[in-house]
XYZ file of C-alpha atoms in Angstrom:
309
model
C 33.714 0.767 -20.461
C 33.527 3.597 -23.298
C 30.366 5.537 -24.122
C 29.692 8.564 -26.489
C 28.179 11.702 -25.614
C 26.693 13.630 -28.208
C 25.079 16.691 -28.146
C 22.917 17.363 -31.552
C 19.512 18.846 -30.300
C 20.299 22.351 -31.936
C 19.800 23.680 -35.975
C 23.151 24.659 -35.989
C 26.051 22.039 -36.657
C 28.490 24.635 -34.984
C 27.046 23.974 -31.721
C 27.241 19.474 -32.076
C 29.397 18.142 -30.103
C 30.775 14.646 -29.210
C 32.691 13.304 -25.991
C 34.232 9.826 -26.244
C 34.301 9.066 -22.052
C 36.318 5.995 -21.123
C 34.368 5.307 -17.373
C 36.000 4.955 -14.032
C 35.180 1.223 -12.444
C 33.867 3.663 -9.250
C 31.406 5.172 -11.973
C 29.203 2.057 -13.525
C 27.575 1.725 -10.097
C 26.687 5.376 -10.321
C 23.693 7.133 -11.165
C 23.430 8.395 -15.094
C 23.623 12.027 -13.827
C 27.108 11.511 -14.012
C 27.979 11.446 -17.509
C 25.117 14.567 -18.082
C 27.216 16.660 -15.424
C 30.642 15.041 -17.191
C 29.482 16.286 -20.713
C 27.613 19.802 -19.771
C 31.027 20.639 -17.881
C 33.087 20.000 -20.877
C 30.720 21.680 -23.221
C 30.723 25.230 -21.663
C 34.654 24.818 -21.351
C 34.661 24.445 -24.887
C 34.095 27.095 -27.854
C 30.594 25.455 -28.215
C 29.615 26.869 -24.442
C 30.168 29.919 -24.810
C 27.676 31.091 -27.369
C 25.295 27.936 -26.255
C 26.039 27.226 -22.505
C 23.898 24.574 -20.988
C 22.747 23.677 -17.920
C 22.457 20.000 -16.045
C 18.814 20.798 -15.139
C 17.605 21.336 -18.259
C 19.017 18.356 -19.699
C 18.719 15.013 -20.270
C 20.423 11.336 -21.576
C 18.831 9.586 -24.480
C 19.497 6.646 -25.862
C 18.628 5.629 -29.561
C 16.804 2.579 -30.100
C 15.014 0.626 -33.140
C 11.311 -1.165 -33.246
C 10.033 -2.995 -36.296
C 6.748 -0.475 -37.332
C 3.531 -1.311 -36.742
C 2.203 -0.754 -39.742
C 1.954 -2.222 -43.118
C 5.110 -0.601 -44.910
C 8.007 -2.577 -44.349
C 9.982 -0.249 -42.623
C 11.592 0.415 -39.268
C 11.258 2.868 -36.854
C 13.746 4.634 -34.691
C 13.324 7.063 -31.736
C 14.714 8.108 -28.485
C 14.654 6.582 -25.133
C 15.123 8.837 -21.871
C 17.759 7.098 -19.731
C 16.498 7.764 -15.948
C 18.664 10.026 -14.039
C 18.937 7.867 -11.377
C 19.616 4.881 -13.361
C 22.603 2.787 -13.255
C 25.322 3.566 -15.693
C 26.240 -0.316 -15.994
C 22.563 -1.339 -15.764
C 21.228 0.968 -18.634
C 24.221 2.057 -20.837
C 25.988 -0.513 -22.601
C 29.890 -0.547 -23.875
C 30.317 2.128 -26.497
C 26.597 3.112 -26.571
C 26.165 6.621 -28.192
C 24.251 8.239 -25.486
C 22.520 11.630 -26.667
C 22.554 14.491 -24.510
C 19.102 16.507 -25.154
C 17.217 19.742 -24.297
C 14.261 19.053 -21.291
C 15.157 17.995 -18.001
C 15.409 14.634 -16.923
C 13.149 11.807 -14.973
C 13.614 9.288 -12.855
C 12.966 5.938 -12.800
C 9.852 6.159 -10.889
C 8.739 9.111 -12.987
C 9.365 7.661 -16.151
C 7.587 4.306 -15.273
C 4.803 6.036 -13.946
C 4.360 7.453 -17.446
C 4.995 4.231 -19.413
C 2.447 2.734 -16.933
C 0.065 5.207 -17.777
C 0.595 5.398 -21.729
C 0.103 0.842 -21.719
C -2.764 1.403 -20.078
C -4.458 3.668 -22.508
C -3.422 1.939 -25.563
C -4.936 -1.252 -23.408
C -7.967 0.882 -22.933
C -8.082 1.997 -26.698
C -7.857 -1.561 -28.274
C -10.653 -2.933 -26.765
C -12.817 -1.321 -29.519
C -9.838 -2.413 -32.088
C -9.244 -5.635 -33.879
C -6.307 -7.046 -35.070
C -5.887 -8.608 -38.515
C -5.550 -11.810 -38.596
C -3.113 -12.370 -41.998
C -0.268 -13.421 -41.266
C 2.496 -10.439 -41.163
C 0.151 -8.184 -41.233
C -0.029 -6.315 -37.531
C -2.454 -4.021 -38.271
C -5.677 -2.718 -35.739
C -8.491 -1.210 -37.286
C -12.357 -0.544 -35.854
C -14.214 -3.499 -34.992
C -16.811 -3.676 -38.171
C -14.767 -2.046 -40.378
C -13.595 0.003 -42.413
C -10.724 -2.718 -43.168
C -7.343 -1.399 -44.338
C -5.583 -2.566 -47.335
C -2.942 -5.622 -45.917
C -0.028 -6.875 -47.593
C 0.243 -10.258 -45.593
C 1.752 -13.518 -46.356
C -0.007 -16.812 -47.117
C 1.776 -19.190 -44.873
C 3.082 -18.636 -41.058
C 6.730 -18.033 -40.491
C 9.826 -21.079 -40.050
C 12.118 -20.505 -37.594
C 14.272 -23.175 -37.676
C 18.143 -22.423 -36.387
C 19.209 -19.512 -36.884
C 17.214 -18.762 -39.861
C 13.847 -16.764 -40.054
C 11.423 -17.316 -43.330
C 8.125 -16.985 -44.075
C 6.933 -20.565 -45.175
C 4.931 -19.058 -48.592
C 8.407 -17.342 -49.178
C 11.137 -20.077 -48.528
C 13.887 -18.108 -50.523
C 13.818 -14.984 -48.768
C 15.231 -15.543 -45.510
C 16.681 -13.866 -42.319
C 19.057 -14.381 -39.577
C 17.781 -11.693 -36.895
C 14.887 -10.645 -35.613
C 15.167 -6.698 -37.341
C 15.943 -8.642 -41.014
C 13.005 -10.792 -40.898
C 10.377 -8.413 -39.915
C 11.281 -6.826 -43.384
C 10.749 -9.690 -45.051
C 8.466 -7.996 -48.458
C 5.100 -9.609 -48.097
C 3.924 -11.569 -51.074
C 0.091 -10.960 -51.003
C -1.907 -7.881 -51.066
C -5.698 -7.290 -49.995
C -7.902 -6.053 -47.226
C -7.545 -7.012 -43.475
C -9.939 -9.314 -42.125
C -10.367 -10.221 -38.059
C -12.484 -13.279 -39.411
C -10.218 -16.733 -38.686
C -11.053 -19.787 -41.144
C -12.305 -22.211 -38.110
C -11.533 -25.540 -40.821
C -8.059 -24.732 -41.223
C -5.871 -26.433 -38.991
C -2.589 -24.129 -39.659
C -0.147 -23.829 -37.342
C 0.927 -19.828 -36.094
C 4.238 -20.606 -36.775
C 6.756 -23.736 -37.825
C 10.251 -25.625 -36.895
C 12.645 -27.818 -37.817
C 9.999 -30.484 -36.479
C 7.605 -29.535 -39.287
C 9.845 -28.991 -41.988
C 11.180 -32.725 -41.581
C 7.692 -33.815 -41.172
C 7.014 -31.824 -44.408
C 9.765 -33.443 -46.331
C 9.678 -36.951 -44.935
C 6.023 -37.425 -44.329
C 4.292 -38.183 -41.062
C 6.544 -39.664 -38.375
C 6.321 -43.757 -38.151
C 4.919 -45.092 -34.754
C 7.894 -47.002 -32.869
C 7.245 -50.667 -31.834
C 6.418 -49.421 -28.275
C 3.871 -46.893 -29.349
C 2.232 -49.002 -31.752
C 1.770 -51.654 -28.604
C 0.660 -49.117 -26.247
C -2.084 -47.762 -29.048
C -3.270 -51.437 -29.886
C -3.660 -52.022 -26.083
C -5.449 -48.903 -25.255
C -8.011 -49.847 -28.313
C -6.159 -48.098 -31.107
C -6.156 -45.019 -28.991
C -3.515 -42.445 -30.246
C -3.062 -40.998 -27.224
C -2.174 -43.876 -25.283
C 1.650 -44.041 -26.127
C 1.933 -40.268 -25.493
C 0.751 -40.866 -21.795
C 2.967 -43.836 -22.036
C 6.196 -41.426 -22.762
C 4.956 -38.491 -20.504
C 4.085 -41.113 -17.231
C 8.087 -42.353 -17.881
C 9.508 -38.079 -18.593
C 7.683 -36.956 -14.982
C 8.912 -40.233 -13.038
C 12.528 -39.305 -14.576
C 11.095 -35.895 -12.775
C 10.362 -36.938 -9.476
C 6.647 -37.720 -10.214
C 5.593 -40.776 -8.816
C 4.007 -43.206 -10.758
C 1.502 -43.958 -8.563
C 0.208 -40.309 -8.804
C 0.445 -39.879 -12.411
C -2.053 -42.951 -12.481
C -4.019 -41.470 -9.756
C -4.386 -38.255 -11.862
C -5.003 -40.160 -14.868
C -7.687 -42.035 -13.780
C -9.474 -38.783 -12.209
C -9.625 -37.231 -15.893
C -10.649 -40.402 -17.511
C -14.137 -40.726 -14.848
C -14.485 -36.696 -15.587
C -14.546 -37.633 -19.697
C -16.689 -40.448 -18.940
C -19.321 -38.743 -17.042
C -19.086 -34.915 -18.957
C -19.297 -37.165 -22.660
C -20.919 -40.480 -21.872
C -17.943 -42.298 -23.365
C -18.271 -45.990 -22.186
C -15.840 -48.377 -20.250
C -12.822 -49.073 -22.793
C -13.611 -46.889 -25.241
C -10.591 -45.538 -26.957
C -11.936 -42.154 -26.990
C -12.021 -41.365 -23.427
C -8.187 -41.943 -23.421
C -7.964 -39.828 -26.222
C -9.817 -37.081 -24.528
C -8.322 -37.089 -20.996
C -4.983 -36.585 -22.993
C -6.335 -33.363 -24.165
C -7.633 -32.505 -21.172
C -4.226 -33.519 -18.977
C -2.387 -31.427 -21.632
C -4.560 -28.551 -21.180
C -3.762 -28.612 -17.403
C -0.010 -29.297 -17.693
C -0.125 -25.988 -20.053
C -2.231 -24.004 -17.500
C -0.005 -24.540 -14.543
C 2.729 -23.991 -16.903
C 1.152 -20.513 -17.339
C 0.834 -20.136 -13.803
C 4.533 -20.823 -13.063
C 5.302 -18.378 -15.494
C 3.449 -15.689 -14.428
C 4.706 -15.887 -11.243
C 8.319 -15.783 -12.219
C 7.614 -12.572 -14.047
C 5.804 -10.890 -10.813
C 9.037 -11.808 -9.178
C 11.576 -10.637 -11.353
């Protein structure tokens, strides 16, 4: 493992310097203190320390790294990330990182969460009274009410389909990582709005699904679905149950419960909406509402994985 040192924080160019290290295996495991005592040593041995000697205290590691801007100008950002003094080398340096060594001393890992705990939740606290346009592209905040910012924004959500990244109102200009396409030019200019149009049924964002769909037309029923939807009534949800009943017993879900739930849904549609006995409607509803609940504990599992990790 190889990493660069480099010392820039002063005016003059005289006093720059850069230290290619080449890492003992005994050193990854070790704390990033390290490498700052490894490069201040070296630098007042040099011709650089002795009109600008530093010391380990008063310094800290940095590492550069990039983050699309917020705002509306199509450009990138770049700043500097503290790496924790007692952070592990192998854990938050990576091979052949340039790691810059600058003026203020350095935090730990406590200290500097602590701080990034502190600075979420006041933006948290300050967009509350914010809202966020609603364009897509455009990822601007602005006071709730107004004034509203001029927005350059696109008219059609994004494609990501493969490894290619396109705005669907823009089709030629495309991108093959994350930093490209948040470049992307918009193609529309105007003001921001945080008011949604509730009749159109857009998607936030298409795939290779929708671009077939979009050049093929709308998917043919198979022989099985069609029978499953004549059965239930005409229902259209009545083949997707069909499939997911089959996917969950290839799970390890029983049959027997799937029905159970199934039915349980069905008498809460009937009784919450009045639907009558047969009515192709009340399957169509419980598959929203079984979807709905397959999504939330989806959710749930989630968020628990990320509390553990």
């Amino acid at each position: 493992m190889k990493v660069f040192l480099r010392y820039e924080d002063n005016e003059d160019e005289s006093k720059h310097k850069t230290l290619k290290i080449t890492l003992p295996k005994s050193w990854k495991n070790g704390p990033a203190s390290r490498l700052l005592d490894q490069f201040v040593e070296s630098y007042n041995g040099g011709n650089e320390g002795q009109s600008n000697p530093l010391e380990s205290s008063s310094m800290h590691l940095a590492l550069r790294r990039s983050s699309a801007a917020a705002t509306n100008d199509d450009t990138a950002t770049t700043s500097l990330e503290d790496v924790p003094s007692d952070g592990i080398i192998i854990e938050t340096i990576a091979d052949r990182d340039d790691v810059f060594v600058c003026h203020g001393p350095s935090r730990t890992v406590e200290e500097i969460n602590t701080e990034r705990q502190a600075k979420l939740d006041q933006e948290k606290e300050a967009l509350k009274n914010l809202s966020k346009c609603v364009h897509f592209g455009c990822n601007q905040r602005f006071p709730k009410g107004g004034p509203y910012p001029d927005c350059k924004y696109h008219t059609g959500p994004p494609v990501f389909h493969e490894t290619a990244k396109f705005w669907s109102c823009c089709p030629n200009k495309k991108a093959y990582d994350w930093d490209g396409f948040q470049t992307l030019p918009a193609c529309q200019q105007g003001k921001c709005t945080d008011v949604k149009d509730e009749e159109s049924n857009q998607k936030q964002f298409l795939g290779g699904c929708d671009l077939r769909e979009e050049m093929n037309g709308p998917k043919l029923k198979s022989i099985d679905d069609f029978n499953a939807s004549a059965a239930a009534g005409g229902s259209e949800g009545a083949p997707v149950l069909e499939r997911l009943r089959s996917v969950l017993g290839e799970l390890g879900v029983e049959n027997e419960l799937f029905d159970q739930v199934l039915e349980g849904v069905k008498k809460e549609e009937m009784t919450t909406k009045e639907f009558q006995e047969g009515d192709a409607k009340v399957v169509d509803e419980a598959t929203k509402t079984l979807g709905l609940k397959l999504k939330k504990a989806m959710k749930a599992i989630a968020v628990e994985q990320l509390r553990i990790s």
